Amino acid sequence: MNARPRPLLVAALTAALLSAPAPREARAAEAEPAAAPAPPVGGQDAPPAPIPPPLPPPGSILPPLGPGDDPLDLLWAHRLNFAAGGAPLVTIRLLEGQDRVEFRPRDHASLAVRGGSPLHLAAGHRFEVRVVEALPAAVVHHPLLGEVALGDRAGLERARALWASRGVKLRERLVGSVFGIAGRVIDNRRTLLLAEGDGSERWAREFAERAFAEQGVRPAILDDVVTRPSGTLEVLDEAGQRLALADQLVELEVEGDRGFVLSRVEQERGKGPGREDRAYRGRLFVTVDASGRLAAVHGVALEELLRGLVPSEMPAGSPLEALKAQAVTARSNVLAQIGTRHLTDPWVLCSEVHCQAYRGEAAQTARTDEAVRATHGEALFGRADRALVDAVYSAVCGGHGEDNDAVWGNLPSASLRGRPDLPAAEADRWRGGLRDEARLRAFLDGAPRGWCARARGISQKRYRWERRFTRAELDRLAAPLGVGPVRALEVGARGVSGRALSLRIEGERGAATVQGELKIRRLLGNLMSAMFTVGWSGGEWVFRGGGWGHGAGMCQWGAVGRAEAGQGYREILRAYYSGAEVARIY
């Protein structure tokens, strides 16, 4: 049940099959919110402080378009734009797949109508956009075989030779972007390696199944837009009267950047029927998404975006130094994702944990605003390569972090190496990792107090946990694998933190192997973590584990524990990102 080492080339390429950055599926749950709110600063009865004015100053939310500029290009370019003063601007999806989008400007507003004359809208009135007719995007589908760093010609040639020996012709796809801010060049470009085929979804999925049968790994499917969607939008007033027809897009800008209210925003898409109205500052774009339905997209300055991101990702009552660390990681993570996700969508990021959780003004607090302001323009850069760090994070590491490539199968990052998250006196005993099962059992049973376990307000049931399944319950969970009643479970490979990377399920009608820590957790009824051991006791399958989330990057509750012990945010970030340093870039 111990991890079995693989050749480096195979690890670098085939590991990416598990969850490389496909637009909609890969790297889901990369950032997981903390388990429970920390006690508010000042006690339960402390009055809330007023929310400071928005960042940046009104008028710089988005740059004006020049003559001949098409606002659709802003949405589909998958790159950064910049406001006056050099602050980055981001487009983030608020809604998609809608039949209608409703909004209310909070002051007088202008609605730019693509292909028509602008409308002047009164404050506080409800307006609605519907699709009159539309065509979805034309999309091709390719199995994703791996990735290599930009400029790694030797790695690319090795990959070509490897897949040619298997009778597979490669197609290369450059993703990411390069941009300069305040004299720094930020480059997150990389080359994706795709299997060449006829572009159909059927062919891509058949290839993936053959790869799984022959090599034990199932490639993700990368979708690529060949032709953008098109359609006509209808703008209606409160009485249902048509105000205008638009070619694919309308764009709302409110006077003084006083914002708008968007109706019926899903609280977390795909997790239930809950919807609510949410307020945002910045611009609102309503356009046709890849499916031929409506999307609501928020155009916002990065610092304003962080005012809603940080409290959505970490309890506002956390120590200020922990909140500062969260602000820097969130800013770095946004910049690192530009041009690498949602490549078939008219936005750069989504508003869920797949990218980062974002709830707009409803989440903002004075304390998290203070953390955003105190770290204005700061991002995280690797100690050795000085490259921007993709500063991922999870809720509770369980006392040991995980390597990024073990979690997502992407290129290894020197700044994202898993290590014991314990005080120095206890960490030395566990250096070298927990891949050996006996060592993992000792770590879980001995329960050394990691920084996340020391944080006030954490539920210790997130740090160490047990989950039991009856024979019938596990058989039901494993039913999609088609192996029949389960007879045995075996962890085939573990990451440095002991998190399971492959799980073999043997049943009465056959066996199957599940690859990837997130897929394993989902198969097992959404286990809190893949850091577990499994056994049979009392007529039940017993999983004993630690942590909540994937464990890569910063442990959020660990950051709280460290801050409570007096560590500053820069010290916290160096601990979680292998000595990476904070630098101000705008």
Coordinates of C-alpha atoms in Angstrom, one line a residue:
M1 CA 0.0 0.0 0.0
N2 CA 3.0 2.2 -0.2
A3 CA 3.6 4.7 -2.9
R4 CA 5.3 3.3 -6.0
P5 CA 7.8 5.7 -7.7
R6 CA 7.4 6.4 -11.3
P7 CA 10.0 7.6 -13.9
L8 CA 10.3 11.4 -13.9
L9 CA 9.2 11.7 -17.5
V10 CA 6.1 9.7 -17.1
A11 CA 5.3 11.6 -13.9
A12 CA 5.7 14.9 -15.6
L13 CA 3.5 14.0 -18.5
T14 CA 1.0 11.4 -17.5
A15 CA 0.2 12.9 -14.1
A16 CA -1.2 15.8 -16.0
L17 CA -3.8 13.5 -17.4
L18 CA -5.5 13.5 -14.0
S19 CA -6.5 17.1 -13.7
A20 CA -4.5 19.4 -15.9
P21 CA -6.1 22.8 -16.4
A22 CA -9.1 22.1 -18.6
P23 CA -11.4 25.1 -18.8
R24 CA -14.4 23.7 -16.8
E25 CA -13.3 20.7 -14.8
A26 CA -9.6 20.7 -13.9
R27 CA -8.2 21.9 -10.6
A28 CA -11.6 22.2 -9.0
A29 CA -11.7 23.0 -5.3
E30 CA -8.2 24.6 -5.6
A31 CA -9.1 27.1 -2.9
E32 CA -11.3 25.8 -0.1
P33 CA -12.8 28.1 2.5
A34 CA -11.9 27.7 6.1
A35 CA -14.0 25.4 8.1
A36 CA -15.7 27.7 10.6
P37 CA -15.7 31.4 11.4
A38 CA -13.0 32.6 13.8
P39 CA -14.2 34.7 16.7
P40 CA -14.7 38.3 15.7
V41 CA -12.0 40.7 16.8
G42 CA -13.2 42.6 19.8
G43 CA -15.7 40.0 20.9
Q44 CA -19.2 38.9 19.8
D45 CA -20.8 42.3 20.8
A46 CA -18.3 44.6 19.1
P47 CA -20.1 47.0 16.7
P48 CA -19.2 46.6 13.1
A49 CA -16.8 49.1 11.7
P50 CA -17.9 51.1 8.6
I51 CA -16.8 49.8 5.2
P52 CA -14.2 52.2 3.6
P53 CA -14.8 53.7 0.2
P54 CA -14.2 51.4 -2.8
L55 CA -10.8 50.8 -4.5
P56 CA -9.7 52.2 -6.9
P57 CA -11.0 55.7 -7.2
P58 CA -14.2 56.1 -9.3
G59 CA -13.6 56.4 -13.0
S60 CA -10.7 54.0 -13.3
I61 CA -12.7 50.7 -13.1
L62 CA -12.2 50.0 -16.8
P63 CA -10.4 52.0 -19.5
P64 CA -12.4 53.7 -22.2
L65 CA -12.5 51.9 -25.5
G66 CA -10.9 53.6 -28.4
P67 CA -12.4 54.0 -31.9
G68 CA -13.0 50.7 -33.5
D69 CA -12.4 48.7 -30.3
D70 CA -14.9 45.9 -29.8
P71 CA -15.9 45.2 -26.2
L72 CA -16.4 41.5 -27.1
D73 CA -12.6 41.3 -27.6
L74 CA -12.1 42.5 -24.0
L75 CA -14.2 39.5 -22.9
W76 CA -12.8 36.8 -25.2
A77 CA -9.1 37.9 -25.1
H78 CA -8.4 36.0 -21.8
R79 CA -5.7 38.6 -20.8
L80 CA -5.3 41.4 -18.4
N81 CA -6.4 45.0 -19.1
F82 CA -5.1 47.9 -17.0
A83 CA -6.7 51.0 -15.5
A84 CA -5.0 54.4 -15.2
G85 CA -2.1 54.1 -12.8
G86 CA -1.4 50.5 -13.9
A87 CA -3.8 48.6 -11.7
P88 CA -4.9 45.3 -13.3
L89 CA -8.5 44.8 -14.4
V90 CA -10.3 41.4 -14.4
T91 CA -13.4 40.0 -15.9
I92 CA -15.2 37.5 -13.7
R93 CA -18.3 35.4 -14.4
L94 CA -21.3 36.0 -12.1
L95 CA -23.9 34.0 -14.0
E96 CA -24.0 31.8 -17.1
G97 CA -26.5 29.5 -18.9
Q98 CA -29.4 31.9 -18.1
D99 CA -32.6 32.5 -20.1
R100 CA -32.7 36.1 -18.7
V101 CA -30.5 38.4 -16.6
E102 CA -32.1 41.1 -14.4
F103 CA -30.3 44.0 -12.8
R104 CA -30.8 47.4 -11.1
P105 CA -28.4 50.3 -11.4
R106 CA -27.9 52.1 -8.1
D107 CA -27.6 55.5 -9.8
H108 CA -28.2 56.9 -13.3
A109 CA -26.4 54.7 -15.8
S110 CA -25.5 54.2 -19.4
L111 CA -26.2 50.9 -21.2
A112 CA -24.0 50.5 -24.3
V113 CA -25.8 48.4 -26.9
R114 CA -23.6 46.7 -29.4
G115 CA -24.8 47.5 -32.8
G116 CA -27.2 50.2 -31.5
S117 CA -27.5 53.5 -29.7
P118 CA -26.8 53.7 -26.0
L119 CA -29.6 53.8 -23.4
H120 CA -29.8 56.1 -20.4
L121 CA -31.2 54.2 -17.4
A122 CA -32.9 55.6 -14.3
A123 CA -31.5 54.7 -10.9
G124 CA -33.2 51.9 -8.9
H125 CA -35.3 50.6 -11.8
R126 CA -35.3 46.9 -12.8
F127 CA -34.2 46.0 -16.3
E128 CA -34.0 42.6 -18.0
V129 CA -32.0 41.1 -20.9
R130 CA -33.2 38.1 -22.8
V131 CA -31.9 36.1 -25.8
V132 CA -34.1 36.5 -28.9
E133 CA -32.0 34.1 -31.0
A134 CA -28.5 32.7 -30.6
L135 CA -26.1 30.1 -31.9
P136 CA -23.7 28.3 -29.5
A137 CA -19.9 28.4 -30.0
A138 CA -18.3 25.9 -32.4
V139 CA -16.0 23.9 -30.1
V140 CA -13.4 21.2 -30.8
H141 CA -12.2 18.6 -28.2
H142 CA -8.7 17.2 -27.7
P143 CA -7.4 14.8 -25.0
L144 CA -4.9 16.6 -22.8
L145 CA -1.8 14.5 -22.5
G146 CA 0.4 16.9 -20.4
E147 CA 2.3 20.2 -20.4
V148 CA 5.8 21.5 -20.7
A149 CA 7.3 24.8 -19.6
L150 CA 7.5 27.5 -22.3
G151 CA 10.9 27.2 -23.9
D152 CA 11.6 23.7 -22.7
R153 CA 12.5 22.3 -26.1
A154 CA 14.2 19.2 -24.7
G155 CA 11.1 18.4 -22.7
L156 CA 8.9 18.9 -25.7
E157 CA 11.1 16.6 -27.8
R158 CA 11.0 13.9 -25.2
A159 CA 7.2 14.2 -25.0
R160 CA 6.9 13.9 -28.8
A161 CA 9.1 10.8 -28.8
L162 CA 7.2 9.2 -25.9
W163 CA 3.8 9.7 -27.5
A164 CA 5.0 8.8 -31.0
S165 CA 6.2 5.5 -29.6
R166 CA 2.6 4.9 -28.5
G167 CA 1.3 5.8 -32.0
V168 CA -0.1 9.2 -30.9
K169 CA 0.4 12.4 -32.9
L170 CA 0.8 15.5 -30.7
R171 CA -0.9 18.9 -31.1
E172 CA 0.6 21.8 -29.2
R173 CA -1.5 24.6 -27.6
L174 CA 0.1 27.7 -26.0
V175 CA -1.9 29.0 -23.0
G176 CA -1.3 31.7 -20.5
S177 CA -0.1 35.3 -21.0
V178 CA 2.8 37.6 -20.6
F179 CA 2.5 41.1 -19.3
G180 CA 4.6 43.8 -17.6
I181 CA 3.7 45.6 -14.4
A182 CA 6.0 48.2 -12.8
G183 CA 9.1 46.9 -14.6
R184 CA 8.4 43.3 -13.8
V185 CA 7.6 40.8 -16.5
I186 CA 5.0 38.2 -15.4
D187 CA 4.9 35.2 -17.7
N188 CA 2.7 32.2 -16.9
R189 CA 2.7 30.7 -20.4
R190 CA 3.1 27.0 -21.0
T191 CA 2.6 24.5 -23.8
L192 CA -0.2 22.0 -23.5
L193 CA 0.2 18.7 -25.3
L194 CA -2.9 17.4 -27.0
A195 CA -3.7 14.3 -28.9
E196 CA -4.4 15.1 -32.5
G197 CA -7.8 13.7 -33.7
D198 CA -10.9 14.7 -35.6
G199 CA -11.9 17.3 -32.9
S200 CA -15.2 15.6 -32.0
E201 CA -16.2 15.0 -28.4
R202 CA -16.9 11.4 -29.1
W203 CA -13.4 10.7 -30.5
A204 CA -11.8 12.5 -27.6
R205 CA -13.7 10.5 -25.0
E206 CA -13.0 7.2 -26.7
F207 CA -9.3 8.1 -26.8
A208 CA -9.5 8.9 -23.1
E209 CA -11.1 5.5 -22.3
R210 CA -8.5 3.6 -24.4
A211 CA -5.7 5.5 -22.5
F212 CA -7.2 4.5 -19.2
A213 CA -7.5 0.9 -20.2
E214 CA -3.9 0.7 -21.6
Q215 CA -2.0 3.0 -19.2
G216 CA -4.2 3.4 -16.1
V217 CA -4.8 7.2 -16.5
R218 CA -7.7 9.0 -18.1
P219 CA -6.9 12.2 -19.9
A220 CA -8.9 15.4 -19.3
I221 CA -10.6 16.8 -22.4
L222 CA -9.5 20.3 -23.5
D223 CA -12.2 22.3 -25.3
D224 CA -11.2 25.0 -27.8
V225 CA -13.5 27.6 -29.4
V226 CA -13.3 27.6 -33.2
T227 CA -16.1 30.1 -33.7
R228 CA -17.5 32.4 -31.0
P229 CA -21.2 32.2 -30.1
S230 CA -23.6 34.7 -31.7
G231 CA -27.0 36.0 -31.0
T232 CA -29.4 38.9 -30.5
L233 CA -30.3 40.3 -27.1
E234 CA -33.5 42.1 -26.1
V235 CA -33.4 44.8 -23.4
L236 CA -36.8 45.2 -21.5
D237 CA -37.9 47.7 -18.9
E238 CA -40.0 46.9 -15.8
A239 CA -43.2 46.9 -17.8
G240 CA -41.8 44.4 -20.2
Q241 CA -41.5 47.0 -23.0
R242 CA -38.6 46.5 -25.4
L243 CA -36.0 49.2 -25.2
A244 CA -33.4 47.9 -27.6
L245 CA -32.0 45.0 -29.6
A246 CA -28.3 44.3 -29.2
D247 CA -25.8 42.3 -31.2
Q248 CA -24.4 39.8 -28.6
L249 CA -23.6 42.3 -25.9
V250 CA -24.8 45.1 -23.6
E251 CA -22.5 46.9 -21.2
L252 CA -23.7 48.8 -18.1
E253 CA -21.7 51.6 -16.5
V254 CA -23.2 53.4 -13.5
E255 CA -22.4 57.1 -12.7
G256 CA -19.8 57.5 -10.0
D257 CA -19.2 53.8 -10.0
R258 CA -22.0 53.4 -7.5
G259 CA -22.6 49.9 -8.7
F260 CA -25.5 47.7 -9.5
V261 CA -27.6 44.8 -8.1
L262 CA -27.7 41.6 -10.0
S263 CA -30.8 39.4 -9.4
R264 CA -30.9 35.7 -8.7
V265 CA -27.2 34.9 -8.4
E266 CA -26.6 31.3 -7.4
Q267 CA -25.0 31.1 -4.0
E268 CA -22.8 28.3 -5.3
R269 CA -23.4 27.1 -8.8
G270 CA -24.4 23.4 -9.0
K271 CA -24.8 23.0 -5.2
G272 CA -28.5 23.7 -4.7
P273 CA -31.3 26.0 -5.6
G274 CA -30.3 28.9 -3.3
R275 CA -30.2 32.3 -5.1
E276 CA -29.9 35.8 -3.9
D277 CA -29.5 39.4 -5.2
R278 CA -25.9 40.7 -5.0
A279 CA -24.4 44.1 -5.3
Y280 CA -21.2 44.9 -7.2
R281 CA -19.2 47.9 -8.3
G282 CA -17.6 48.1 -11.7
R283 CA -19.1 47.3 -15.1
L284 CA -21.7 44.7 -16.0
F285 CA -21.5 42.9 -19.3
V286 CA -24.4 40.7 -20.4
T287 CA -23.4 38.5 -23.4
V288 CA -24.0 35.2 -25.1
D289 CA -22.0 32.4 -23.5
A290 CA -20.6 29.3 -25.3
S291 CA -23.8 27.4 -24.9
G292 CA -25.8 30.1 -26.7
R293 CA -27.5 31.3 -23.5
L294 CA -26.8 34.4 -21.3
A295 CA -23.9 35.2 -19.1
A296 CA -23.4 38.1 -16.7
V297 CA -19.8 39.2 -16.5
H298 CA -18.3 41.6 -14.0
G299 CA -15.5 44.0 -15.2
V300 CA -13.6 45.1 -12.1
A301 CA -10.3 46.4 -10.8
L302 CA -8.3 43.7 -9.1
E303 CA -8.1 45.6 -5.8
E304 CA -11.9 46.0 -5.7
L305 CA -12.2 42.3 -6.6
L306 CA -10.1 41.4 -3.6
R307 CA -12.4 43.3 -1.2
G308 CA -15.0 40.6 -2.0
L309 CA -12.6 37.7 -2.4
V310 CA -10.6 37.8 0.9
P311 CA -13.6 37.7 3.2
S312 CA -15.2 34.9 1.1
E313 CA -12.0 32.8 1.5
M314 CA -11.1 33.5 5.2
P315 CA -13.2 34.5 8.2
A316 CA -13.1 38.3 8.7
G317 CA -12.5 37.8 12.4
S318 CA -9.1 36.2 11.7
P319 CA -5.9 37.9 12.9
L320 CA -4.9 40.8 10.6
E321 CA -1.6 39.2 9.6
A322 CA -3.4 36.1 8.5
L323 CA -5.8 38.2 6.4
K324 CA -2.8 40.1 4.9
A325 CA -1.4 36.7 3.9
Q326 CA -4.7 35.7 2.4
A327 CA -4.8 39.0 0.4
V328 CA -1.4 38.5 -1.1
T329 CA -2.1 34.9 -2.0
A330 CA -5.5 35.8 -3.6
R331 CA -3.9 38.6 -5.6
S332 CA -1.0 36.3 -6.8
N333 CA -3.4 33.5 -7.6
V334 CA -5.6 35.7 -9.7
L335 CA -2.6 37.0 -11.7
A336 CA -1.3 33.5 -12.2
Q337 CA -4.6 32.2 -13.6
I338 CA -4.9 34.8 -16.4
G339 CA -5.1 33.1 -19.7
T340 CA -5.0 29.6 -18.4
R341 CA -8.7 28.9 -17.5
H342 CA -12.1 29.3 -19.0
L343 CA -10.7 29.3 -22.5
T344 CA -14.1 28.6 -24.0
D345 CA -15.8 31.4 -22.0
P346 CA -16.1 35.2 -22.4
W347 CA -14.4 35.8 -19.0
V348 CA -11.1 35.3 -17.3
L349 CA -12.3 33.8 -14.0
C350 CA -15.4 32.4 -12.4
S351 CA -16.7 33.4 -8.9
E352 CA -16.5 30.0 -7.3
V353 CA -13.8 27.9 -5.6
H354 CA -12.7 26.6 -9.0
C355 CA -11.0 30.0 -9.3
Q356 CA -11.7 31.8 -6.0
A357 CA -14.9 32.4 -4.1
Y358 CA -16.4 35.8 -4.8
R359 CA -19.6 37.3 -3.4
G360 CA -19.2 41.0 -4.2
E361 CA -20.1 43.7 -1.7
A362 CA -22.1 41.4 0.5
A363 CA -18.8 39.9 1.8
Q364 CA -16.9 43.1 2.4
T365 CA -15.8 44.0 5.9
A366 CA -13.7 46.8 7.3
R367 CA -11.1 44.4 8.6
T368 CA -10.5 42.5 5.4
D369 CA -10.5 45.9 3.5
E370 CA -7.7 46.9 5.8
A371 CA -5.7 43.8 4.9
V372 CA -6.3 44.5 1.1
R373 CA -5.2 48.1 1.5
A374 CA -2.1 47.2 3.6
T375 CA -0.9 44.9 0.9
H376 CA -1.9 47.0 -2.1
G377 CA -0.3 45.7 -5.2
E378 CA 1.8 43.0 -3.5
A379 CA 2.3 39.6 -5.0
L380 CA 4.4 36.5 -4.3
F381 CA 7.5 35.6 -6.3
G382 CA 9.7 32.4 -6.1
R383 CA 13.0 32.6 -4.2
A384 CA 15.0 30.9 -6.8
D385 CA 13.4 31.7 -10.2
R386 CA 11.7 35.0 -9.2
A387 CA 8.6 33.8 -11.1
L388 CA 5.1 34.7 -10.0
V389 CA 3.8 32.1 -7.6
D390 CA 0.4 30.5 -8.3
A391 CA -0.4 30.9 -4.7
V392 CA -3.0 28.2 -4.1
Y393 CA -4.3 27.4 -0.7
S394 CA -6.6 25.1 1.2
A395 CA -8.5 25.1 4.5
V396 CA -6.7 22.6 6.8
C397 CA -3.5 20.8 5.8
G398 CA -3.7 18.3 8.6
G399 CA -0.1 19.1 9.7
H400 CA 1.6 18.4 6.4
G401 CA 1.4 20.2 3.0
E402 CA 1.3 18.6 -0.4
D403 CA 3.2 19.1 -3.7
N404 CA 1.2 21.0 -6.4
D405 CA 2.0 18.4 -9.1
A406 CA 0.7 15.6 -6.9
V407 CA -2.6 17.4 -6.6
W408 CA -3.2 18.6 -10.1
G409 CA -0.6 16.8 -12.3
N410 CA 0.7 20.1 -13.6
L411 CA 4.4 21.2 -13.7
P412 CA 6.1 21.0 -10.4
S413 CA 6.7 24.4 -8.7
A414 CA 9.7 25.0 -6.5
S415 CA 7.5 27.3 -4.4
L416 CA 4.8 24.7 -3.9
R417 CA 6.6 21.8 -2.1
G418 CA 4.7 20.0 0.7
R419 CA 6.4 19.9 4.1
P420 CA 5.5 19.5 7.7
D421 CA 3.4 22.4 9.0
L422 CA 4.6 22.1 12.6
P423 CA 6.8 24.1 15.0
A424 CA 10.4 23.4 14.3
A425 CA 11.0 21.1 17.2
E426 CA 8.3 18.7 16.0
A427 CA 8.8 19.2 12.2
D428 CA 12.3 17.5 12.2
R429 CA 10.8 14.1 13.0
W430 CA 8.5 14.1 10.0
R431 CA 10.9 15.5 7.3
G432 CA 11.1 13.2 4.3
G433 CA 7.3 12.9 4.0
L434 CA 4.5 10.5 4.7
R435 CA 4.4 8.3 1.6
D436 CA 5.1 5.2 3.7
E437 CA 1.8 4.0 5.1
A438 CA 3.2 3.0 8.5
R439 CA 4.7 6.5 8.9
L440 CA 1.4 8.0 7.9
R441 CA -0.5 6.0 10.5
A442 CA 2.0 7.1 13.1
F443 CA 1.5 10.7 12.1
L444 CA -2.3 10.5 12.2
D445 CA -2.4 8.5 15.4
G446 CA 0.2 10.6 17.2
A447 CA -1.6 13.7 16.1
P448 CA 1.2 16.2 16.4
R449 CA -0.2 19.7 16.9
G450 CA 0.2 21.4 13.6
W451 CA -0.2 25.2 13.2
C452 CA -3.8 24.6 12.0
A453 CA -4.6 22.6 15.1
R454 CA -3.3 25.4 17.3
A455 CA -5.6 28.0 15.8
R456 CA -8.4 29.3 18.0
G457 CA -11.9 28.6 16.5
I458 CA -10.9 25.6 14.4
S459 CA -13.0 22.4 14.7
Q460 CA -10.5 19.6 15.7
K461 CA -12.8 17.3 13.7
R462 CA -11.3 18.9 10.6
Y463 CA -7.7 18.2 11.8
R464 CA -8.2 14.5 12.6
W465 CA -11.3 12.6 11.6
E466 CA -12.9 9.2 11.1
R467 CA -15.5 8.2 8.6
R468 CA -17.2 4.7 8.4
F469 CA -19.1 3.1 5.6
T470 CA -21.2 -0.1 5.8
R471 CA -20.6 -2.7 3.1
A472 CA -23.8 -1.6 1.3
E473 CA -22.8 2.1 1.5
L474 CA -19.4 1.6 -0.1
D475 CA -20.9 -0.7 -2.7
R476 CA -23.3 2.0 -3.7
L477 CA -20.5 4.6 -3.9
A478 CA -18.4 2.3 -6.1
A479 CA -21.3 1.2 -8.3
P480 CA -20.3 3.6 -11.2
L481 CA -17.1 1.7 -11.5
G482 CA -18.9 -1.5 -12.4
V483 CA -16.8 -3.8 -10.2
G484 CA -19.6 -5.2 -8.2
P485 CA -19.6 -5.6 -4.4
V486 CA -16.3 -4.3 -3.0
R487 CA -13.9 -6.9 -1.6
A488 CA -10.7 -4.9 -1.2
L489 CA -9.3 -1.3 -1.2
E490 CA -5.7 -0.5 -1.8
V491 CA -3.9 2.9 -2.0
G492 CA -1.4 2.5 -4.8
A493 CA 0.4 5.8 -4.6
R494 CA 0.7 8.6 -2.1
G495 CA 2.0 12.2 -2.2
V496 CA 4.5 13.6 0.2
S497 CA 1.8 14.4 2.7
G498 CA 0.4 10.8 2.5
R499 CA -2.6 11.9 0.5
A500 CA -3.8 9.1 -1.8
L501 CA -3.1 9.7 -5.5
S502 CA -4.5 6.4 -6.7
L503 CA -6.9 3.9 -5.2
R504 CA -7.6 0.4 -6.5
I505 CA -11.0 -1.0 -5.8
E506 CA -11.4 -4.7 -6.2
G507 CA -14.9 -6.1 -6.6
E508 CA -16.6 -9.4 -7.3
R509 CA -16.8 -8.6 -11.0
G510 CA -13.5 -6.9 -11.5
A511 CA -11.2 -4.1 -10.4
A512 CA -10.8 -0.4 -11.2
T513 CA -8.2 2.2 -10.3
V514 CA -9.2 5.8 -9.5
Q515 CA -6.5 8.4 -10.1
G516 CA -6.2 11.8 -8.5
E517 CA -6.8 12.9 -4.9
L518 CA -10.0 14.9 -5.7
K519 CA -11.6 12.1 -7.7
I520 CA -10.8 9.7 -4.9
R521 CA -12.4 12.0 -2.4
R522 CA -15.5 12.5 -4.5
L523 CA -15.8 8.7 -5.1
L524 CA -15.8 8.2 -1.3
G525 CA -18.7 10.5 -0.6
N526 CA -16.6 13.7 -0.6
L527 CA -14.1 12.8 2.1
M528 CA -12.6 15.9 3.7
S529 CA -9.1 14.9 2.6
A530 CA -7.2 12.2 0.8
M531 CA -4.8 12.0 3.7
F532 CA -6.2 8.8 5.1
T533 CA -5.6 5.2 5.9
V534 CA -8.3 2.6 5.3
G535 CA -9.2 -0.6 7.1
W536 CA -12.0 -3.0 8.0
S537 CA -13.3 -3.0 11.6
G538 CA -16.6 -4.1 13.2
G539 CA -18.2 -5.0 9.8
E540 CA -17.5 -1.5 8.3
W541 CA -14.9 0.2 6.1
V542 CA -13.0 2.7 8.3
F543 CA -11.2 5.7 7.0
R544 CA -9.0 7.6 9.4
G545 CA -7.6 10.8 8.1
G546 CA -6.4 14.4 8.7
G547 CA -7.1 17.8 7.2
W548 CA -9.7 19.4 5.0
G549 CA -8.8 20.0 1.4
H550 CA -5.9 19.3 -1.0
G551 CA -3.1 20.6 1.2
A552 CA -1.1 22.5 -1.4
G553 CA 0.2 26.0 -0.8
M554 CA -1.0 27.9 2.3
C555 CA -2.9 26.2 5.0
Q556 CA -5.6 28.9 5.9
W557 CA -6.1 27.7 9.4
G558 CA -2.4 27.2 9.8
A559 CA -1.9 30.9 8.8
V560 CA -4.4 31.8 11.5
G561 CA -2.5 29.7 14.1
R562 CA 0.9 31.2 13.0
A563 CA -0.5 34.8 13.2
E564 CA -1.9 34.1 16.7
A565 CA 1.6 33.0 17.6
G566 CA 3.0 36.4 16.5
Q567 CA 4.2 35.7 13.0
G568 CA 3.9 38.4 10.4
Y569 CA 2.3 37.9 7.0
R570 CA 5.6 37.8 5.1
E571 CA 6.9 35.1 7.5
I572 CA 3.8 33.1 7.1
L573 CA 4.0 33.3 3.3
R574 CA 7.7 32.3 3.3
A575 CA 6.8 29.2 5.4
Y576 CA 4.1 28.0 3.0
Y577 CA 5.7 28.9 -0.3
S578 CA 9.3 27.6 0.2
G579 CA 10.9 30.9 1.0
A580 CA 9.0 32.9 -1.6
E581 CA 9.2 36.7 -1.2
V582 CA 6.6 39.4 -1.3
A583 CA 7.1 42.3 -3.8
R584 CA 4.9 45.3 -4.8
I585 CA 4.2 45.3 -8.5
Y586 CA 1.8 48.3 -8.7

